[in-house]
Coordinates of N, CA and C in Angstrom, one line a residue:
Chain A
A1 N -15.2 3.5 11.8 CA -14.4 4.2 11.2 C -12.8 3.2 11.9
Q2 N -11.7 2.9 10.7 CA -10.9 1.6 11.1 C -9.2 2.5 11.2
S3 N -8.6 1.6 12.0 CA -7.2 2.3 12.0 C -6.2 1.3 12.2
V4 N -4.9 1.2 12.9 CA -4.2 0.0 12.8 C -2.9 0.4 13.3
T5 N -2.5 -0.1 14.5 CA -0.9 0.1 15.3 C -0.3 -0.2 14.7
Q6 N 1.4 -0.2 14.6 CA 2.4 -1.4 14.5 C 2.9 -0.7 16.0
L7 N 3.1 -1.9 16.9 CA 3.3 -1.7 18.1 C 4.7 -1.3 18.1
D8 N 5.9 -1.1 17.6 CA 7.1 -1.3 17.0 C 7.6 -0.2 15.4
S9 N 8.7 0.6 15.4 CA 8.9 1.0 14.0 C 10.3 0.3 13.3
H10 N 10.4 -0.3 14.7 CA 11.6 -0.9 14.1 C 12.2 -2.1 14.7
V11 N 12.1 -3.5 13.7 CA 12.5 -4.9 15.1 C 14.1 -4.8 13.8
S12 N 15.3 -5.7 14.8 CA 16.0 -5.8 14.6 C 16.8 -7.7 15.0
V13 N 16.7 -8.5 13.5 CA 16.6 -9.5 14.7 C 17.6 -10.3 13.4
S14 N 18.3 -12.0 14.2 CA 19.2 -12.4 13.6 C 19.0 -12.8 12.9
E15 N 19.9 -13.8 12.1 CA 19.5 -14.6 10.4 C 19.2 -15.9 11.7
G16 N 18.5 -16.7 10.9 CA 17.6 -18.0 11.8 C 17.1 -18.1 12.8
T17 N 17.0 -16.9 13.6 CA 15.7 -16.0 14.8 C 14.3 -16.0 14.2
P18 N 13.6 -16.2 15.2 CA 12.5 -16.4 14.5 C 11.7 -14.2 15.0
V19 N 10.9 -14.0 14.3 CA 10.0 -12.8 13.8 C 8.9 -12.3 14.4
L20 N 8.5 -11.2 15.1 CA 7.5 -10.9 15.7 C 7.0 -9.6 14.8
L21 N 6.1 -9.3 14.3 CA 6.3 -8.0 14.0 C 4.6 -7.5 14.2
R22 N 4.7 -6.1 15.5 CA 2.9 -6.5 15.9 C 2.2 -5.6 15.8
C23 N 0.8 -6.1 15.3 CA -0.2 -5.2 14.5 C -1.2 -4.9 15.5
N24 N -2.3 -4.0 15.9 CA -2.8 -4.0 16.6 C -4.6 -3.2 15.6
Y25 N -5.4 -3.6 15.3 CA -6.0 -2.8 15.0 C -7.5 -2.7 15.6
S26 N -8.8 -0.9 14.8 CA -9.5 -0.9 15.1 C -10.6 -1.2 13.7
S27 N -11.7 -1.5 14.3 CA -12.5 -1.3 13.3 C -14.3 -1.6 13.9
S28 N -15.0 -0.9 13.3 CA -16.1 -0.8 13.3 C -16.7 -2.0 12.7
Y29 N -16.1 -2.6 12.0 CA -17.0 -3.4 11.0 C -15.9 -5.2 11.1
S30 N -16.5 -6.1 10.8 CA -15.4 -7.2 11.0 C -14.6 -6.8 10.1
P31 N -13.7 -6.9 10.2 CA -12.4 -6.2 9.5 C -12.0 -7.0 8.3
S32 N -11.4 -6.9 6.6 CA -10.3 -7.6 6.0 C -9.0 -7.1 6.9
L33 N -7.9 -7.5 7.2 CA -6.7 -7.4 7.3 C -5.7 -7.9 6.5
F34 N -4.5 -6.9 6.4 CA -3.9 -7.8 5.4 C -2.1 -7.5 5.7
W35 N -0.9 -8.1 5.6 CA 0.3 -7.9 6.0 C 0.8 -7.5 4.4
Y36 N 1.9 -6.5 4.2 CA 2.0 -6.0 2.8 C 3.8 -5.8 3.5
V37 N 4.5 -6.1 2.3 CA 5.7 -6.3 2.5 C 6.2 -5.2 1.1
Q38 N 7.0 -3.8 1.3 CA 8.3 -3.5 0.4 C 9.7 -3.2 0.3
H39 N 10.1 -4.1 -0.3 CA 11.5 -3.3 -0.3 C 11.9 -2.0 -1.0
P40 N 13.4 -1.8 -0.7 CA 13.5 0.0 -1.2 C 13.2 0.6 -2.8
N41 N 12.3 0.7 -3.0 CA 12.3 2.0 -3.6 C 11.1 1.1 -4.7
K42 N 10.8 -0.1 -4.3 CA 10.0 -1.3 -5.0 C 8.1 -1.0 -4.6
G43 N 7.4 -1.7 -4.6 CA 5.9 -1.6 -4.6 C 5.6 -1.4 -3.6
L44 N 4.5 -2.1 -3.2 CA 4.2 -3.2 -2.0 C 3.9 -4.7 -2.4
Q45 N 3.9 -5.3 -1.7 CA 3.9 -7.2 -2.0 C 2.7 -7.6 -1.4
L46 N 1.9 -8.2 -1.6 CA 1.0 -8.9 -0.5 C 1.5 -10.9 0.0
L47 N 2.1 -10.0 1.1 CA 2.1 -11.4 1.9 C 0.9 -12.2 2.4
L48 N -0.2 -11.5 3.1 CA -1.2 -12.5 3.5 C -2.2 -11.6 3.6
K49 N -3.4 -12.1 3.8 CA -4.8 -11.8 4.4 C -5.2 -12.4 4.9
Y50 N -6.1 -11.8 5.5 CA -7.4 -12.2 6.9 C -8.3 -12.3 5.9
T51 N -9.9 -12.8 6.3 CA -11.4 -12.2 5.2 C -12.1 -12.8 6.1
S52 N -11.8 -13.3 7.4 CA -13.0 -13.5 8.2 C -13.3 -15.5 7.6
A53 N -12.2 -15.8 7.1 CA -12.4 -17.2 7.3 C -11.0 -17.8 8.6
A54 N -10.3 -19.0 8.3 CA -9.6 -19.3 9.4 C -8.6 -18.0 10.1
T55 N -8.4 -18.6 11.1 CA -8.1 -17.3 11.6 C -6.7 -17.1 11.5
L56 N -5.9 -18.4 11.4 CA -4.0 -18.4 11.2 C -4.5 -18.5 10.1
V57 N -4.1 -17.6 9.3 CA -3.8 -17.3 8.1 C -2.4 -17.7 7.3
K58 N -2.1 -19.0 6.4 CA -0.4 -19.0 5.6 C -0.6 -17.6 5.2
G59 N 0.9 -17.1 4.7 CA 0.9 -16.3 3.4 C 2.5 -16.8 3.0
I60 N 3.4 -16.1 1.6 CA 4.1 -16.7 0.9 C 5.2 -16.4 1.8
N61 N 6.0 -16.8 1.6 CA 7.6 -16.7 2.3 C 8.1 -16.9 3.5
G62 N 7.4 -18.7 4.5 CA 7.0 -19.1 5.6 C 6.7 -18.0 6.2
F63 N 6.1 -16.7 6.2 CA 5.1 -16.1 6.9 C 3.8 -16.1 7.1
E64 N 3.7 -16.0 8.1 CA 2.2 -16.2 8.5 C 1.2 -15.0 9.5
A65 N 0.1 -15.0 9.9 CA -0.5 -14.5 11.0 C -1.6 -14.9 11.8
E66 N -2.0 -14.2 13.0 CA -3.3 -15.2 13.5 C -4.3 -13.8 13.8
F67 N -4.8 -14.5 13.4 CA -6.4 -12.9 13.6 C -6.6 -13.5 15.0
K68 N -6.8 -12.3 15.9 CA -7.1 -12.8 17.6 C -8.4 -11.7 17.9
K69 N -9.4 -11.8 17.5 CA -10.2 -10.9 17.5 C -10.6 -10.4 19.3
S70 N -10.4 -11.0 20.7 CA -10.6 -10.7 21.5 C -9.3 -9.7 22.0
E71 N -8.5 -10.3 21.2 CA -7.0 -9.3 21.4 C -6.7 -8.1 20.5
T72 N -8.0 -7.6 19.6 CA -7.7 -6.5 18.4 C -6.0 -6.5 18.2
S73 N -6.0 -8.3 17.7 CA -4.5 -8.2 17.0 C -3.8 -9.3 15.2
F74 N -3.3 -8.3 14.9 CA -3.4 -9.6 13.3 C -1.3 -9.6 13.4
H75 N -0.8 -10.2 14.4 CA 0.6 -9.7 15.3 C 1.1 -11.2 13.1
L76 N 1.9 -10.5 12.9 CA 3.1 -11.4 12.0 C 4.3 -12.3 12.3
T77 N 4.1 -13.4 12.0 CA 5.6 -13.8 12.6 C 6.1 -15.1 11.3
K78 N 8.1 -15.3 11.7 CA 8.3 -16.1 11.1 C 9.0 -16.9 11.8
P79 N 9.3 -18.6 11.4 CA 9.7 -19.1 12.1 C 11.8 -18.3 12.0
S80 N 12.2 -18.7 11.2 CA 13.5 -18.4 10.2 C 13.8 -17.0 9.6
A81 N 14.0 -15.4 10.4 CA 14.6 -15.1 9.2 C 15.9 -15.3 8.4
H82 N 15.3 -14.9 6.8 CA 16.5 -14.5 6.3 C 16.5 -13.3 5.9
M83 N 18.3 -13.6 5.2 CA 18.6 -12.0 5.0 C 18.0 -11.6 4.0
S84 N 16.8 -11.9 3.3 CA 16.4 -11.3 2.4 C 14.8 -10.6 2.9
D85 N 14.7 -10.7 3.7 CA 13.3 -10.5 4.7 C 13.4 -9.2 4.8
A86 N 14.3 -7.9 5.5 CA 15.2 -7.3 5.6 C 14.0 -6.6 4.7
A87 N 13.4 -5.3 4.8 CA 12.0 -5.0 4.4 C 11.4 -4.3 5.2
E88 N 10.6 -3.3 4.9 CA 9.6 -2.6 5.0 C 8.1 -3.5 5.1
Y89 N 8.2 -3.3 6.0 CA 6.2 -4.0 7.0 C 5.2 -3.2 6.7
F90 N 3.6 -3.7 6.2 CA 2.4 -2.3 6.6 C 1.8 -3.6 6.9
C91 N 1.0 -2.9 8.2 CA -0.3 -3.9 8.6 C -1.6 -3.3 7.9
V92 N -2.4 -3.2 7.4 CA -3.4 -2.7 6.6 C -4.5 -3.2 7.3
V93 N -6.0 -2.6 7.0 CA -6.8 -2.8 7.5 C -8.2 -2.3 6.7
S94 N -9.2 -3.1 5.9 CA -10.5 -2.6 5.1 C -10.9 -2.7 5.5
G95 N -12.4 -2.0 6.0 CA -14.1 -2.0 6.4 C -14.6 -2.8 5.3
S96 N -15.8 -2.2 5.7 CA -16.7 -3.1 4.8 C -17.3 -1.9 4.0
G97 N -17.5 -2.4 2.7 CA -17.8 -2.2 1.4 C -17.4 -1.2 0.7
N98 N -16.8 -0.5 -0.6 CA -15.7 -0.1 -0.9 C -14.8 1.5 0.4
T99 N -14.8 1.1 1.5 CA -13.9 2.4 2.3 C -12.6 1.8 1.7
P100 N -11.0 2.9 1.6 CA -10.1 2.1 1.1 C -9.5 2.0 2.4
L101 N -8.4 1.1 1.9 CA -6.8 0.8 3.4 C -7.0 1.6 3.9
V102 N -6.3 1.2 5.0 CA -6.0 2.3 6.5 C -4.9 1.6 6.4
F103 N -3.4 2.6 6.7 CA -2.8 1.6 6.2 C -1.6 2.1 8.1
G104 N -0.8 0.9 8.5 CA -0.2 1.6 9.6 C 1.4 2.1 9.1
K105 N 1.9 2.7 10.2 CA 2.8 3.9 10.1 C 4.2 2.6 9.6
G106 N 3.7 1.2 9.3 CA 5.5 0.6 9.2 C 5.8 0.1 9.7
T107 N 6.9 -1.1 9.9 CA 7.6 -1.2 10.9 C 8.9 -2.2 9.8
R108 N 10.1 -1.0 10.3 CA 11.1 -1.7 9.4 C 12.3 -3.4 10.6
L109 N 12.3 -3.9 9.3 CA 12.5 -5.8 9.6 C 14.0 -5.5 8.9
S110 N 15.0 -5.3 10.2 CA 16.9 -5.9 9.7 C 16.9 -7.2 10.6
V111 N 17.5 -7.8 9.4 CA 18.4 -9.2 9.7 C 19.7 -8.8 9.3
I112 N 20.3 -9.5 10.5 CA 21.6 -9.3 11.0 C 22.4 -10.9 10.8
A113 N 22.9 -10.5 9.9 CA 24.3 -12.3 9.3 C 24.9 -12.5 11.1
Chain B
G1 N -1.1 -14.3 -10.4 CA -1.9 -12.7 -9.4 C -1.9 -12.1 -10.3
A2 N -2.9 -11.0 -9.7 CA -2.9 -10.0 -10.6 C -1.7 -9.0 -10.3
V3 N -1.9 -8.6 -11.8 CA -0.7 -7.0 -11.7 C -0.9 -6.2 -12.1
V4 N -0.1 -5.3 -11.5 CA -0.7 -3.6 -12.3 C 0.5 -3.3 -12.3
S5 N 0.7 -2.2 -13.3 CA 2.1 -1.5 -14.0 C 1.5 -0.5 -14.2
Q6 N 3.2 0.3 -13.6 CA 3.2 1.8 -13.4 C 4.1 2.5 -14.5
H7 N 4.3 3.2 -14.8 CA 5.2 3.8 -16.1 C 5.3 5.5 -15.7
P8 N 5.9 6.2 -15.8 CA 7.8 5.7 -16.0 C 7.7 5.7 -14.2
S9 N 8.9 4.4 -14.1 CA 9.4 4.1 -13.1 C 10.0 5.4 -12.3
R10 N 10.5 6.1 -12.8 CA 11.2 6.8 -12.8 C 11.0 8.3 -13.6
V11 N 11.5 8.9 -12.7 CA 11.2 10.6 -13.6 C 12.2 12.0 -13.1
I12 N 12.7 12.1 -13.8 CA 13.3 14.4 -12.9 C 12.3 14.9 -14.3
C13 N 12.0 16.1 -14.0 CA 11.4 16.7 -14.2 C 11.9 18.5 -13.5
K14 N 11.8 19.7 -14.9 CA 12.0 20.5 -14.1 C 10.6 21.2 -13.1
S15 N 10.8 22.4 -12.7 CA 10.0 22.8 -12.1 C 9.2 23.1 -13.0
G16 N 7.8 23.3 -13.0 CA 6.3 24.6 -13.4 C 6.1 23.3 -14.6
T17 N 6.6 22.4 -14.8 CA 6.8 21.4 -15.8 C 4.8 20.5 -14.9
S18 N 4.5 19.7 -16.0 CA 3.6 18.3 -15.8 C 3.8 17.4 -16.0
V19 N 3.7 16.3 -15.5 CA 4.2 14.9 -15.7 C 3.4 14.3 -15.2
K20 N 3.0 12.8 -16.8 CA 1.9 12.4 -16.0 C 2.3 10.5 -15.9
I21 N 1.6 10.0 -14.7 CA 2.0 8.9 -14.8 C 1.1 7.8 -14.3
E22 N 1.3 7.3 -15.4 CA -0.1 6.1 -15.8 C -0.3 4.0 -15.3
C23 N -1.1 3.6 -14.2 CA -0.9 3.0 -13.9 C -2.4 2.0 -15.1
R24 N -1.8 0.9 -15.0 CA -2.7 -0.1 -16.0 C -2.8 -1.5 -15.2
S25 N -3.5 -2.4 -15.1 CA -4.1 -3.2 -14.2 C -3.4 -4.1 -15.8
L26 N -3.4 -5.2 -15.5 CA -2.7 -6.1 -17.0 C -3.6 -7.3 -17.1
D27 N -4.0 -7.5 -16.0 CA -5.2 -8.7 -16.1 C -5.9 -8.7 -15.8
F28 N -6.8 -7.6 -15.1 CA -7.6 -7.9 -14.7 C -9.0 -6.3 -14.7
Q29 N -9.9 -6.4 -14.9 CA -10.6 -4.9 -15.0 C -11.1 -4.6 -13.3
A30 N -10.4 -3.2 -13.1 CA -10.3 -2.5 -11.8 C -11.4 -1.2 -12.0
T31 N -12.6 -2.2 -11.0 CA -13.2 -1.4 -10.6 C -12.9 -0.1 -9.8
T32 N -12.4 0.5 -9.7 CA -11.2 1.3 -7.9 C -10.2 1.0 -8.7
M33 N -9.4 2.7 -8.6 CA -7.9 2.3 -8.8 C -7.7 3.6 -7.3
F34 N -6.7 3.5 -6.7 CA -6.4 4.5 -5.6 C -4.9 5.4 -6.4
W35 N -4.5 5.9 -5.9 CA -3.8 6.9 -5.9 C -2.5 7.2 -4.6
Y36 N -1.7 6.6 -4.4 CA -0.7 7.4 -3.0 C 0.1 8.0 -2.9
R37 N 1.0 8.3 -2.1 CA 2.3 9.0 -2.1 C 3.3 8.6 -1.2
Q38 N 4.2 8.7 -0.7 CA 4.9 8.1 0.6 C 5.8 8.9 0.7
F39 N 6.2 9.8 1.3 CA 7.5 10.4 1.4 C 8.2 9.5 2.1
P40 N 9.6 10.0 1.8 CA 10.7 8.6 2.8 C 11.1 8.1 3.9
K41 N 10.0 6.7 4.5 CA 10.4 5.8 5.4 C 9.5 6.8 6.6
Q42 N 8.3 6.4 5.1 CA 7.0 7.3 6.1 C 5.9 5.6 5.1
S43 N 4.4 5.9 6.1 CA 4.0 4.7 5.9 C 3.4 6.1 4.0
L44 N 2.1 4.9 3.4 CA 1.9 5.1 2.1 C 0.4 6.3 2.8
M45 N 0.8 7.3 1.8 CA -0.4 8.3 2.1 C -1.7 8.5 1.3
L46 N -3.3 8.3 1.8 CA -3.5 8.1 0.4 C -4.0 9.6 -0.3
M47 N -4.0 10.0 -1.5 CA -4.2 10.7 -2.0 C -5.4 10.6 -3.1
A48 N -6.3 9.9 -3.6 CA -7.2 10.0 -3.9 C -8.0 9.0 -4.4
T49 N -8.8 8.5 -4.0 CA -9.8 7.3 -5.3 C -10.7 7.8 -6.2
S50 N -10.7 6.3 -7.6 CA -11.2 7.0 -8.7 C -11.5 5.4 -9.2
N51 N -13.1 6.1 -9.4 CA -13.9 4.6 -10.0 C -14.0 5.2 -12.1
E52 N -13.6 4.2 -12.8 CA -14.7 3.6 -13.9 C -14.8 5.2 -14.3
G53 N -15.3 5.9 -15.3 CA -15.6 6.9 -15.7 C -16.6 7.9 -14.4
S54 N -16.1 8.3 -14.2 CA -16.5 9.0 -12.5 C -15.2 9.6 -11.9
K55 N -15.7 11.3 -11.7 CA -14.9 12.0 -11.0 C -14.2 11.4 -9.4
A56 N -12.9 11.9 -9.5 CA -12.3 11.1 -9.0 C -12.2 11.9 -7.1
T57 N -12.3 10.9 -6.1 CA -12.5 11.0 -4.7 C -11.3 11.8 -4.2
Y58 N -10.9 12.9 -3.9 CA -9.6 13.6 -2.9 C -9.8 13.7 -1.6
E59 N -8.7 13.0 -1.1 CA -8.4 12.9 0.5 C -8.4 15.0 1.2
Q60 N -8.9 15.0 1.6 CA -8.3 16.2 3.1 C -7.3 16.8 2.7
G61 N -7.6 18.0 1.8 CA -5.6 18.0 1.8 C -4.8 18.0 0.5
V62 N -5.1 17.1 -0.1 CA -4.9 17.1 -1.5 C -5.8 17.6 -2.7
E63 N -4.7 18.8 -3.3 CA -5.4 20.1 -4.7 C -5.5 19.1 -5.5
K64 N -7.1 18.7 -5.6 CA -7.4 18.1 -7.3 C -7.6 18.9 -8.1
D65 N -6.3 20.0 -8.3 CA -6.2 21.1 -9.5 C -4.7 20.7 -9.7
K66 N -4.2 20.3 -8.7 CA -2.8 19.8 -8.8 C -2.2 19.0 -10.1
F67 N -3.0 17.4 -8.9 CA -3.2 16.1 -9.1 C -4.7 16.7 -9.5
L68 N -4.4 16.1 -10.8 CA -5.7 15.4 -12.2 C -5.4 14.0 -12.1
I69 N -6.4 13.5 -11.7 CA -6.9 11.9 -11.7 C -7.4 11.7 -13.4
N70 N -7.4 10.7 -13.6 CA -8.5 10.2 -15.1 C -8.3 8.8 -15.3
H71 N -9.7 8.5 -15.3 CA -9.7 6.9 -15.2 C -10.2 6.7 -16.3
A72 N -10.0 6.9 -17.3 CA -10.8 6.8 -18.8 C -11.4 5.0 -18.4
S73 N -10.6 3.9 -17.8 CA -11.0 3.0 -18.6 C -10.8 1.8 -17.7
L74 N -11.6 0.7 -17.4 CA -11.3 -0.4 -16.6 C -9.7 -0.9 -16.7
T75 N -8.7 -0.6 -17.1 CA -7.4 -0.9 -16.7 C -6.6 0.2 -16.5
L76 N -6.9 1.4 -17.2 CA -5.9 2.5 -16.7 C -6.6 3.6 -16.4
S77 N -5.9 3.7 -15.3 CA -5.5 5.2 -15.1 C -4.6 6.3 -14.7
T78 N -4.4 7.5 -15.3 CA -3.9 8.1 -14.6 C -3.2 9.6 -13.8
L79 N -2.3 9.5 -13.2 CA -2.3 11.0 -12.4 C -1.5 12.0 -12.7
T80 N -1.9 13.1 -13.3 CA -0.9 14.0 -14.1 C -0.6 15.1 -13.1
V81 N 0.4 15.6 -12.6 CA 1.0 16.6 -11.5 C 1.3 17.6 -12.8
T82 N 0.8 19.0 -12.2 CA 1.0 20.6 -12.7 C 1.6 21.1 -12.2
S83 N 2.6 21.6 -13.3 CA 3.1 22.9 -12.4 C 3.9 22.2 -11.5
A84 N 4.7 20.9 -11.7 CA 5.0 20.7 -10.2 C 6.2 21.4 -9.7
H85 N 6.6 20.8 -8.8 CA 7.3 22.3 -8.1 C 8.7 21.1 -7.3
P86 N 9.3 20.9 -6.8 CA 10.7 20.7 -6.1 C 9.3 19.9 -4.6
E87 N 8.9 20.7 -3.8 CA 8.1 19.8 -2.5 C 7.5 19.0 -3.1
D88 N 6.6 18.6 -5.0 CA 6.1 17.6 -5.1 C 6.9 15.7 -5.4
S89 N 8.0 16.1 -5.3 CA 8.9 15.1 -5.2 C 8.8 13.9 -4.1
S90 N 8.5 12.6 -5.0 CA 8.2 12.1 -4.0 C 7.9 10.6 -4.6
F91 N 7.5 9.0 -4.3 CA 7.7 8.3 -4.4 C 5.9 7.7 -4.6
Y92 N 5.5 7.8 -5.6 CA 3.6 7.7 -5.7 C 3.2 6.1 -6.4
I93 N 2.2 6.0 -5.8 CA 2.1 4.6 -6.2 C 1.0 4.3 -6.0
C94 N 0.2 4.1 -7.4 CA -1.5 3.9 -7.4 C -1.5 1.9 -7.0
S95 N -2.7 1.8 -6.9 CA -3.0 0.6 -6.5 C -4.3 0.2 -6.8
A96 N -4.6 -1.3 -7.5 CA -5.8 -1.3 -8.5 C -7.4 -2.2 -7.8
R97 N -8.0 -1.8 -7.7 CA -9.6 -3.3 -7.0 C -10.6 -3.6 -8.0
F98 N -10.6 -4.7 -8.0 CA -11.9 -5.7 -8.0 C -13.0 -5.9 -7.5
G99 N -14.4 -5.3 -7.7 CA -15.6 -6.0 -6.7 C -14.7 -7.9 -5.7
G100 N -15.8 -8.1 -4.9 CA -15.3 -9.5 -4.7 C -15.3 -9.2 -2.5
R101 N -15.2 -10.4 -2.3 CA -15.1 -10.1 -0.8 C -14.3 -9.2 0.2
T102 N -13.0 -9.2 -1.1 CA -11.7 -9.5 -0.1 C -11.3 -7.9 -0.3
Y103 N -12.1 -7.0 -1.6 CA -11.5 -6.1 -2.0 C -10.1 -5.9 -1.7
E104 N -9.6 -7.0 -2.4 CA -8.1 -6.5 -1.7 C -7.6 -5.7 -2.8
Q105 N -6.0 -4.6 -2.4 CA -5.5 -4.3 -3.9 C -4.4 -4.6 -4.2
Y106 N -3.7 -4.8 -5.5 CA -2.6 -4.4 -6.8 C -2.0 -3.5 -6.7
F107 N -1.1 -3.5 -6.0 CA 0.2 -1.6 -5.9 C 0.8 -2.1 -7.1
G108 N 1.0 -1.1 -7.5 CA 1.9 -0.7 -8.3 C 3.2 -0.6 -8.0
P109 N 4.6 -1.2 -9.1 CA 5.8 -0.7 -8.5 C 6.0 0.5 -8.3
G110 N 6.1 1.1 -7.6 CA 6.1 2.9 -7.6 C 6.1 3.3 -8.6
T111 N 6.6 4.7 -8.9 CA 7.1 5.9 -9.7 C 7.9 6.8 -8.6
R112 N 8.8 7.7 -9.1 CA 9.6 8.1 -8.1 C 10.4 9.1 -9.4
L113 N 9.6 10.0 -8.4 CA 9.8 12.0 -9.7 C 10.3 12.6 -8.5
T114 N 11.4 12.9 -9.4 CA 11.6 14.6 -8.4 C 12.0 15.4 -9.9
V115 N 11.6 16.8 -8.4 CA 11.1 17.8 -9.7 C 12.3 19.3 -9.1
T116 N 13.1 19.3 -10.4 CA 14.4 20.0 -10.0 C 14.6 21.0 -9.9

């Protein structure tokens, strides 16, 4: 069985400062891991994905995440926050086969001018 | 990238009526489509999984007679909320997936349903 825990329900940063959104996962299989972003009243947009290739994954809009098997973590980072990054972020895990995605509860990112 | 559309984006209906929401994969064939429900400030809750040409698999607690899912083709799935009630008001999101190593899902923009 798969599960994912987003350690912070809300993160607030100042514009131009680094962003860290934390995610820990549990999986019986070699997992695929994703980060999605959702702006208010919008659908989900894929930021990046890990699928057992390089452990440091680069995504869109300057985001990246590092898969650390020993820590069962997949934290999302960005060097410098922009106002447009304010949104809800979901860490998601998928196991093998046709299993559904398992979503974390989400982290709301606020960016202060 | 792969595009998934939903129609309508927003619908208001009266209690007791039925509403159909369409989900289309525009530039790929979706072997599997998923329907999610999202309450305000909460994560997505998987309602059901559907494969083209077969019956949908509903998650525990989801009434299959109330939320009818049809996946008639590899590019279209529909969710019909039957005899809608105000508690069915929510944001409904579909996603589509095609086979491959990543099993990545592509999400639609969502449909805001309000039942009055």
